[in-house]
Tab-separated table of C-alpha atoms in Angstrom:
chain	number	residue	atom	x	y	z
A	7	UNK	CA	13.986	15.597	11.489
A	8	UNK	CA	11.622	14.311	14.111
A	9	UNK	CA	9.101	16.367	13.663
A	10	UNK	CA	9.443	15.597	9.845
A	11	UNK	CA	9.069	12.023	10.993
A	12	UNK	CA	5.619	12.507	13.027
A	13	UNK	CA	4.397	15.013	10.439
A	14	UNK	CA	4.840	11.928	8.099
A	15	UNK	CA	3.214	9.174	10.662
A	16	UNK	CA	0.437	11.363	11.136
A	17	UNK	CA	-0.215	11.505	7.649
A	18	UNK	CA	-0.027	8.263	6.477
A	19	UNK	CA	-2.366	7.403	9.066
A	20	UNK	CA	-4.904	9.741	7.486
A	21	UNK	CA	-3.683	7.839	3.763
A	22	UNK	CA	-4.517	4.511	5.626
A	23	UNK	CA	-7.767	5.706	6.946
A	24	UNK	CA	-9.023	6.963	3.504
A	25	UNK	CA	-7.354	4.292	1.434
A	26	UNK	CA	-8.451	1.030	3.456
A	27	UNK	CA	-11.798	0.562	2.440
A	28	UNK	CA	-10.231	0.723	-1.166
A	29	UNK	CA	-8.082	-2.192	-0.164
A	30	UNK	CA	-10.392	-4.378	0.492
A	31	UNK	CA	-12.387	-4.124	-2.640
A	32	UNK	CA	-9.000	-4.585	-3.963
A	33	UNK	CA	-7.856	-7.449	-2.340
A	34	UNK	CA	-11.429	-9.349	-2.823
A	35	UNK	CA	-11.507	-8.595	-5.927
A	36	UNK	CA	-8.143	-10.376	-7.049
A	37	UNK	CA	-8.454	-12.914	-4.889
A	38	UNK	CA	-11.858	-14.105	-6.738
A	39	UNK	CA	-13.031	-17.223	-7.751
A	40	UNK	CA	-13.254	-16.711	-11.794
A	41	UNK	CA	-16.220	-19.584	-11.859
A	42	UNK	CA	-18.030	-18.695	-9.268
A	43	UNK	CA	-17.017	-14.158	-8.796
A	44	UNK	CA	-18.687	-13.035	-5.991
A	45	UNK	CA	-18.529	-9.635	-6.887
A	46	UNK	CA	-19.515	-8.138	-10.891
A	47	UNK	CA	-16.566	-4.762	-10.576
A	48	UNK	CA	-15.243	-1.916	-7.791
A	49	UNK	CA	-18.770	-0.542	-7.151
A	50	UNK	CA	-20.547	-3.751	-6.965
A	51	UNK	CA	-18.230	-5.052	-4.681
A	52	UNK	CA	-18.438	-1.653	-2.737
A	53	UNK	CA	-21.899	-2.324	-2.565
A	54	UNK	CA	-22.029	-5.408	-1.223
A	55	UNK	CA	-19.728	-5.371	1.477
A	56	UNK	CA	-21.892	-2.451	2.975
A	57	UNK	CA	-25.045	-4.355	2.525
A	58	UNK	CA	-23.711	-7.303	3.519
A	59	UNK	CA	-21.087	-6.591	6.404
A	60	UNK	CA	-21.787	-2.796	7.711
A	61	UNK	CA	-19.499	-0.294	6.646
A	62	UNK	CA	-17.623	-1.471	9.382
A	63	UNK	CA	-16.406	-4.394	6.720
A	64	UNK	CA	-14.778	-2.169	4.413
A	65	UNK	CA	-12.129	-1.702	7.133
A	66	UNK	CA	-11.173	-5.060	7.952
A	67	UNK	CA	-7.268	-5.698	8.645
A	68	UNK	CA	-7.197	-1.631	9.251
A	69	UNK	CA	-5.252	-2.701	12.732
A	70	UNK	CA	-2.663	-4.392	10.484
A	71	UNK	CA	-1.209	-1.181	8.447
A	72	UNK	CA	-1.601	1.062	11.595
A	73	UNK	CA	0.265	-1.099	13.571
A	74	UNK	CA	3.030	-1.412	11.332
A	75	UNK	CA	2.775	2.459	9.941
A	76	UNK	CA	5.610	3.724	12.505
A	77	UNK	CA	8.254	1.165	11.815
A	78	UNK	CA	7.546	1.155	8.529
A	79	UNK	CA	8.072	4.724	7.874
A	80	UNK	CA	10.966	4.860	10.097
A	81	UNK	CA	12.688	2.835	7.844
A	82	UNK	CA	11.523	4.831	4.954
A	83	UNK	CA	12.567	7.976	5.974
A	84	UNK	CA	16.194	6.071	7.212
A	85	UNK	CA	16.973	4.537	4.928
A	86	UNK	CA	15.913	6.571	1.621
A	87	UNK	CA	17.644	9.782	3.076
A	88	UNK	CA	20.822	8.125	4.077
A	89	UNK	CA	21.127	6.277	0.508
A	90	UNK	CA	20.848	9.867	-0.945
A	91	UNK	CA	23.298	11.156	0.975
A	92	UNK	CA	25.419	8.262	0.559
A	93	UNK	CA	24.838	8.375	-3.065
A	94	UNK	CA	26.395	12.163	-3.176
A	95	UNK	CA	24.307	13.935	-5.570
A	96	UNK	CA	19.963	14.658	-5.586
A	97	UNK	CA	19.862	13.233	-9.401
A	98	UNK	CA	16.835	11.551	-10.532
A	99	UNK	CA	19.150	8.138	-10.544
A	100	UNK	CA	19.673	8.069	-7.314
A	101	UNK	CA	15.995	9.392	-6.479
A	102	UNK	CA	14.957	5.999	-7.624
A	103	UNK	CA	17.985	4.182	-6.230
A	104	UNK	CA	17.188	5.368	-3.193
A	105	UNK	CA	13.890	4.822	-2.781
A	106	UNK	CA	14.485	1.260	-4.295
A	107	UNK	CA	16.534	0.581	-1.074
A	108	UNK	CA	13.860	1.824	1.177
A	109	UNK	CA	11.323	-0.311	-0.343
A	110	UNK	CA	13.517	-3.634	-0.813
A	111	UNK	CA	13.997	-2.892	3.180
A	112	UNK	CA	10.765	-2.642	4.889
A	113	UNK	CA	9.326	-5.274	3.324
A	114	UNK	CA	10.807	-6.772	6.472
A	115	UNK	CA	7.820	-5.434	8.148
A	116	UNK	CA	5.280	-4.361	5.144
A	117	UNK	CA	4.883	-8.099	4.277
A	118	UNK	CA	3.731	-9.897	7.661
A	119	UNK	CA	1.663	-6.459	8.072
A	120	UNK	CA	0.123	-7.314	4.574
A	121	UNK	CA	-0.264	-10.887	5.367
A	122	UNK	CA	-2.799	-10.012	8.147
A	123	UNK	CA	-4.536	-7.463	6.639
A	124	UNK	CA	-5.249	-9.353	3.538
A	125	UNK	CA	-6.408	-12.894	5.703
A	126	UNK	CA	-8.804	-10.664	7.994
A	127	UNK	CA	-10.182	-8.737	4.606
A	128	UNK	CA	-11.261	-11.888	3.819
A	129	UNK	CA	-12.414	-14.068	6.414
A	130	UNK	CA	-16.292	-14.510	7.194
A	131	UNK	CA	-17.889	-11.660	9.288
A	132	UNK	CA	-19.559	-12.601	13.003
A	133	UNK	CA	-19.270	-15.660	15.107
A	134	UNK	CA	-17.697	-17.769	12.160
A	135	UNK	CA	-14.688	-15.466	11.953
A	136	UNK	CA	-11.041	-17.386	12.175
A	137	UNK	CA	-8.784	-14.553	13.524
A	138	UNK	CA	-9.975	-11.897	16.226
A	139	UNK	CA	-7.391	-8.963	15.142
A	140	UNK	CA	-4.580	-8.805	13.318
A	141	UNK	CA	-1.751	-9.667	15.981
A	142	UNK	CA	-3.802	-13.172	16.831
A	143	UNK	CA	-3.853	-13.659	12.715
A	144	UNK	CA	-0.132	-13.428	12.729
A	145	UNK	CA	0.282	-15.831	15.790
A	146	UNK	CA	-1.978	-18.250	14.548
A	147	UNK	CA	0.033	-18.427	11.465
A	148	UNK	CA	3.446	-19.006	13.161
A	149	UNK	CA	2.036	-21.556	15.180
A	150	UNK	CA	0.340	-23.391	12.536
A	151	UNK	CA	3.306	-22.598	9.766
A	152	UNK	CA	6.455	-20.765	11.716
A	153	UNK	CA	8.617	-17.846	10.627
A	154	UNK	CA	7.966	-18.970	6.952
A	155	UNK	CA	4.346	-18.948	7.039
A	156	UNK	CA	4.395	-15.396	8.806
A	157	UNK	CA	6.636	-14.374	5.346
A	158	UNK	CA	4.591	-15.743	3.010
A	159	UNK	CA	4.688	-13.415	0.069
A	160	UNK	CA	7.714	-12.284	0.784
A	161	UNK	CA	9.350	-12.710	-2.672
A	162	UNK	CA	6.387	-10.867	-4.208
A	163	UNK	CA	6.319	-7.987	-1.919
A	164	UNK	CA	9.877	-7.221	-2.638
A	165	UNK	CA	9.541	-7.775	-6.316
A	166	UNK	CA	6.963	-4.848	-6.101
A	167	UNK	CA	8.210	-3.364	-3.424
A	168	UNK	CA	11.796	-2.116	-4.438
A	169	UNK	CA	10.750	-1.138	-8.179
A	170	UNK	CA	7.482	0.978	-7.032
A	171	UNK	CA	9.660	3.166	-4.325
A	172	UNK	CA	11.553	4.083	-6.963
A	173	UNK	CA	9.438	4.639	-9.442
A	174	UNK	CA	7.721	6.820	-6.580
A	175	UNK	CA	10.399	8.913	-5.433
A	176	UNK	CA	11.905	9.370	-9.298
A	177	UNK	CA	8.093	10.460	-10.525
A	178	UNK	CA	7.539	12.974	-7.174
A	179	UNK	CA	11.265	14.281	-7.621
A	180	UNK	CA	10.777	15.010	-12.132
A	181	UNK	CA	7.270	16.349	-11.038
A	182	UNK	CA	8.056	18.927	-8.300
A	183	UNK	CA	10.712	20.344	-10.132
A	184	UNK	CA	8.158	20.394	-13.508
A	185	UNK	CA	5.517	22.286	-11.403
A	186	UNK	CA	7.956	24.780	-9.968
A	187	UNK	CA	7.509	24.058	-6.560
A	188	UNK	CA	9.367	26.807	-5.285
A	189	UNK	CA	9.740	28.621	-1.726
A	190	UNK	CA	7.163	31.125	-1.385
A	191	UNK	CA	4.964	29.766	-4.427
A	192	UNK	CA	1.631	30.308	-3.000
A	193	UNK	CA	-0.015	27.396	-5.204
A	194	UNK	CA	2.765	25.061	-3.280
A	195	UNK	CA	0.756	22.714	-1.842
A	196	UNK	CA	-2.020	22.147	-4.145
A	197	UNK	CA	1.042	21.552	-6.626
A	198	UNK	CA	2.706	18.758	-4.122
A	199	UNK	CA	-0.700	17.233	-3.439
A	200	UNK	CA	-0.485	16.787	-7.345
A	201	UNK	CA	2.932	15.765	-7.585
A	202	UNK	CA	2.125	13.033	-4.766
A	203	UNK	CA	-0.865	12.079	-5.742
A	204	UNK	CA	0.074	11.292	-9.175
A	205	UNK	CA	3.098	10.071	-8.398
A	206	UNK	CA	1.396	7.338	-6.325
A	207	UNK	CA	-0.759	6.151	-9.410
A	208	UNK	CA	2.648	5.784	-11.400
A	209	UNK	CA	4.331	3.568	-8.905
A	210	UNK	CA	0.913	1.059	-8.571
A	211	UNK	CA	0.551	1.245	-12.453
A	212	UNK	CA	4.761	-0.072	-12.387
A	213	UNK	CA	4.157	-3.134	-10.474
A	214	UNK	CA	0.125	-3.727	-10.424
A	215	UNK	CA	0.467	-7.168	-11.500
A	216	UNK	CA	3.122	-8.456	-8.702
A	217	UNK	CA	0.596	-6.864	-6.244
A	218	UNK	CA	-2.342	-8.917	-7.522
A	219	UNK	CA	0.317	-12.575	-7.317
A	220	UNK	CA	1.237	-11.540	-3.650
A	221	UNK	CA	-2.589	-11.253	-2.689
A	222	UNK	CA	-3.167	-14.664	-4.225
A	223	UNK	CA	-0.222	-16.014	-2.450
A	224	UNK	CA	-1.040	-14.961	0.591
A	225	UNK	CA	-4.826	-15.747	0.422
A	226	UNK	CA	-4.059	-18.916	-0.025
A	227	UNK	CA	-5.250	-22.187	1.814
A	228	UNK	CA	-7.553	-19.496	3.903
A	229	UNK	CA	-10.993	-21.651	1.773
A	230	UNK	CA	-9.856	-24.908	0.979
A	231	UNK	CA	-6.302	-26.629	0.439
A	232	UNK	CA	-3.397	-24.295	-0.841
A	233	UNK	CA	-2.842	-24.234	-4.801
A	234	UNK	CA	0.318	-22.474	-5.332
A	235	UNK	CA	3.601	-23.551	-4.965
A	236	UNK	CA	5.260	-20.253	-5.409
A	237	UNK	CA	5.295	-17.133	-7.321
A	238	UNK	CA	6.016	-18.324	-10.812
A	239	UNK	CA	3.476	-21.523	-10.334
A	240	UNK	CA	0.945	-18.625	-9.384
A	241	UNK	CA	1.518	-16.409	-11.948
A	242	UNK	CA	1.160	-19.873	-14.214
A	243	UNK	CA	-2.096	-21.577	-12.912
A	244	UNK	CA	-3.606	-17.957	-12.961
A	245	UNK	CA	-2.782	-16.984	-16.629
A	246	UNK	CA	-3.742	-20.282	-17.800
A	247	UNK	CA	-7.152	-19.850	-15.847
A	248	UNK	CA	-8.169	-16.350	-16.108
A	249	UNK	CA	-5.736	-14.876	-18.954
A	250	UNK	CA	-3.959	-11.686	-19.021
A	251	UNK	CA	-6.755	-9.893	-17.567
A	252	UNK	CA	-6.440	-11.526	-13.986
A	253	UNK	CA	-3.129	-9.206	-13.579
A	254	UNK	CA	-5.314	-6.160	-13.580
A	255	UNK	CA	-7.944	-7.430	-10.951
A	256	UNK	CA	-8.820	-4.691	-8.664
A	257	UNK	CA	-6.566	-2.254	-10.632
A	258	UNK	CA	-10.190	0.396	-10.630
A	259	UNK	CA	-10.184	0.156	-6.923
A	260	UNK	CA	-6.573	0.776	-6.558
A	261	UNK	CA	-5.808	3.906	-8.910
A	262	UNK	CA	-9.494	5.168	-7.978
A	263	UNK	CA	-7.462	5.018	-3.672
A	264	UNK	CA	-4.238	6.083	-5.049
A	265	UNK	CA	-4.768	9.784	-5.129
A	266	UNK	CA	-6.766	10.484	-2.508
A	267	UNK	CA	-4.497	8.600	-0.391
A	268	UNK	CA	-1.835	10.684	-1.408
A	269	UNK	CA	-3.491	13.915	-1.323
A	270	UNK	CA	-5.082	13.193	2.668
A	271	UNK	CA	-1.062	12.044	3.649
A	272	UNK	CA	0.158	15.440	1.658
A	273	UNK	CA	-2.275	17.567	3.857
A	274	UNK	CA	-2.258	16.353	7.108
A	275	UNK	CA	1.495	16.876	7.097
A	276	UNK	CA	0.908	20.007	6.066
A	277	UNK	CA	-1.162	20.957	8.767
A	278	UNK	CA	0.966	18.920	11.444
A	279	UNK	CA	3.947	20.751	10.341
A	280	UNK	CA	2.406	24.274	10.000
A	281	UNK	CA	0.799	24.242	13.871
A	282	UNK	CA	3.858	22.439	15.109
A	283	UNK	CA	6.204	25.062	14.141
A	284	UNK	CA	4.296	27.994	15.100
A	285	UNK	CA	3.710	31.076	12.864
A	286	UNK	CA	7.215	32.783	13.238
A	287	UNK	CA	8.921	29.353	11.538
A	288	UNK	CA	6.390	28.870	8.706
A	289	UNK	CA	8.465	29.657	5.161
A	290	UNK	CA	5.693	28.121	2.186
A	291	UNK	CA	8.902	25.636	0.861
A	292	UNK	CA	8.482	23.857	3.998
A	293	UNK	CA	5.052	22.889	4.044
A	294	UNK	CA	5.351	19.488	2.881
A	295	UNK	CA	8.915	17.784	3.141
A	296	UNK	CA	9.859	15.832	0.237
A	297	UNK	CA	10.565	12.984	2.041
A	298	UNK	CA	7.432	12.741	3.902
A	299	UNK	CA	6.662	10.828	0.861
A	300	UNK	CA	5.930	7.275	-1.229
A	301	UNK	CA	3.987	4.534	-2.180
A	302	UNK	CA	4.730	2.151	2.026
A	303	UNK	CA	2.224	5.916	3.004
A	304	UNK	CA	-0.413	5.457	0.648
A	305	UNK	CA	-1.090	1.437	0.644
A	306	UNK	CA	0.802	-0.380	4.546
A	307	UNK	CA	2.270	-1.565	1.244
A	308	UNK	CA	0.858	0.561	0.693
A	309	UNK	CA	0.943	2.652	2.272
């Protein structure tokens, strides 16, 4: 179990270092003026950040999501396996009831963690820049707003949160056991860097528009006095403003991260597990654990 657990750290470091720079497209994206939009789409935005800020500025807020990537799958792997077991049977119910629980749970962590990241994706680069890393971001906030301030977003988060673990873990379980993956299959990992990766698109495409409120809730008063009063008066003043489309802002960014996320956390596992058990414990089934797994890996939401 705890090498399970570092085989699963290790990777979703490698899904946070290949998935960041998607973030932050994502996040500026949806966070947008609609009179005045900075950017045109994903690879103008892309574009400019590079020309603009270095590529160094795609991975703003990266300390954020690595900071919290330990606790956060601790509480992953804790929680979703005990609900399982708790639960009694492996049926694709409880698959999603259990991942549900994980999700509703680190939110404790994932939304602080998310708070940061999403401030320092979009403050000014050089001298003019408000927060120096992402633990002075968060105690600038609780000094300025307290405990409540450091959770803003919280509501979102778990709205998106709890259904898109489950969604996760429900999609990964119907899709290994569609592929076949089998001990001693030798297409076994290509076939669970599939099942991950798509599995990872599912649970974004399940609660995309949440995701897109909870950046504009926390984002705001970072330019200007705060707007929003909460989620529903968000999710009001930006329909009015913008229309149905606002709820897919960034959503070309997000799927385009999605996969590849997946398939780098699927792989370095892989490898951490295969030269960490040494060639005489090295069965095929065991490549990958299924629990080393879900949507918190892919996006410090992420995952």
């Amino acid at each position: 179990m705890a090498l399970d657990f570092l085989a699963g750290c290790a990777g979703g470091v490698a899904g946070v270092l290949v998935g960041h720079p998607f973030d932050t497209v994502k996040v500026r994206l949806q966070v947008q003026s609609l009179e005045k939009p900075q950017y045109r789409g994903t690879l103008h935005c892309f574009q400019s950040i590079i020309k603009q800020e270095s590529v160094l500025g795609l991975y703003k807020g990266l300390g954020s999501p690595l900071m919290g990537l330990t606790f956060i799958n601790a509480l992953v792997f804790g929680v979703q396996g005990n609900t399982l077991r708790a639960l009694g049977r492996d049926t694709p119910l409880n698959q999603f009831l259990a991942g549900a629980a994980a999700g509703a749970i680190q939110c404790v962590i994932c939304c602080p963690m998310e708070l940061a990241k999403t401030r320092l994706q979009l403050q000014d680069a050089g001298p003019a820049r408000t927060y120096r890393g992402s633990l002075d971001c968060l105690v600038q906030i609780y000094r300025r707003e307290g405990l409540r301030g450091v959770n803003r977003g919280m509501a979102s988060t778990l709205l998106r949160e709890t259904p898109s673990f489950g969604v996760y873990f429900l999609s990964y379980d119907v899709l290994t056991r569609a592929l076949g993956c089998e001990p001693g299959d030798r297409l076994l990992v290509p076939k669970l860097l599939l099942a991950g990766g798509t599995s990872g698109i599912l649970s974004w495409l399940s609660t995309y528009p949440v995701d897109v409120v909870k950046s504009r809730l926390q984002a705001d008063g970072l330019r200007g006095a705060p707007r929003y009063g909460g989620f529903a008066d968000c999710v009001r003043q930006s329909y009015r403003a913008e229309g149905w489309r606002v709820f897919t802002r960034g959503l070309a960014s997000t799927l385009l991260r999605a996969f590849p996320v997946n398939a780098a956390t699927f792989a370095t596992v892989t490898v951490v597990l295969t030269y960490a058990r040494g060639p005489e414990a090295r069965p095929d089934g065991e490549a990958v654990p299924a629990a080393a797994s879900g949507p918190g890996l892919a996006q410090p939401s992420s995952l």
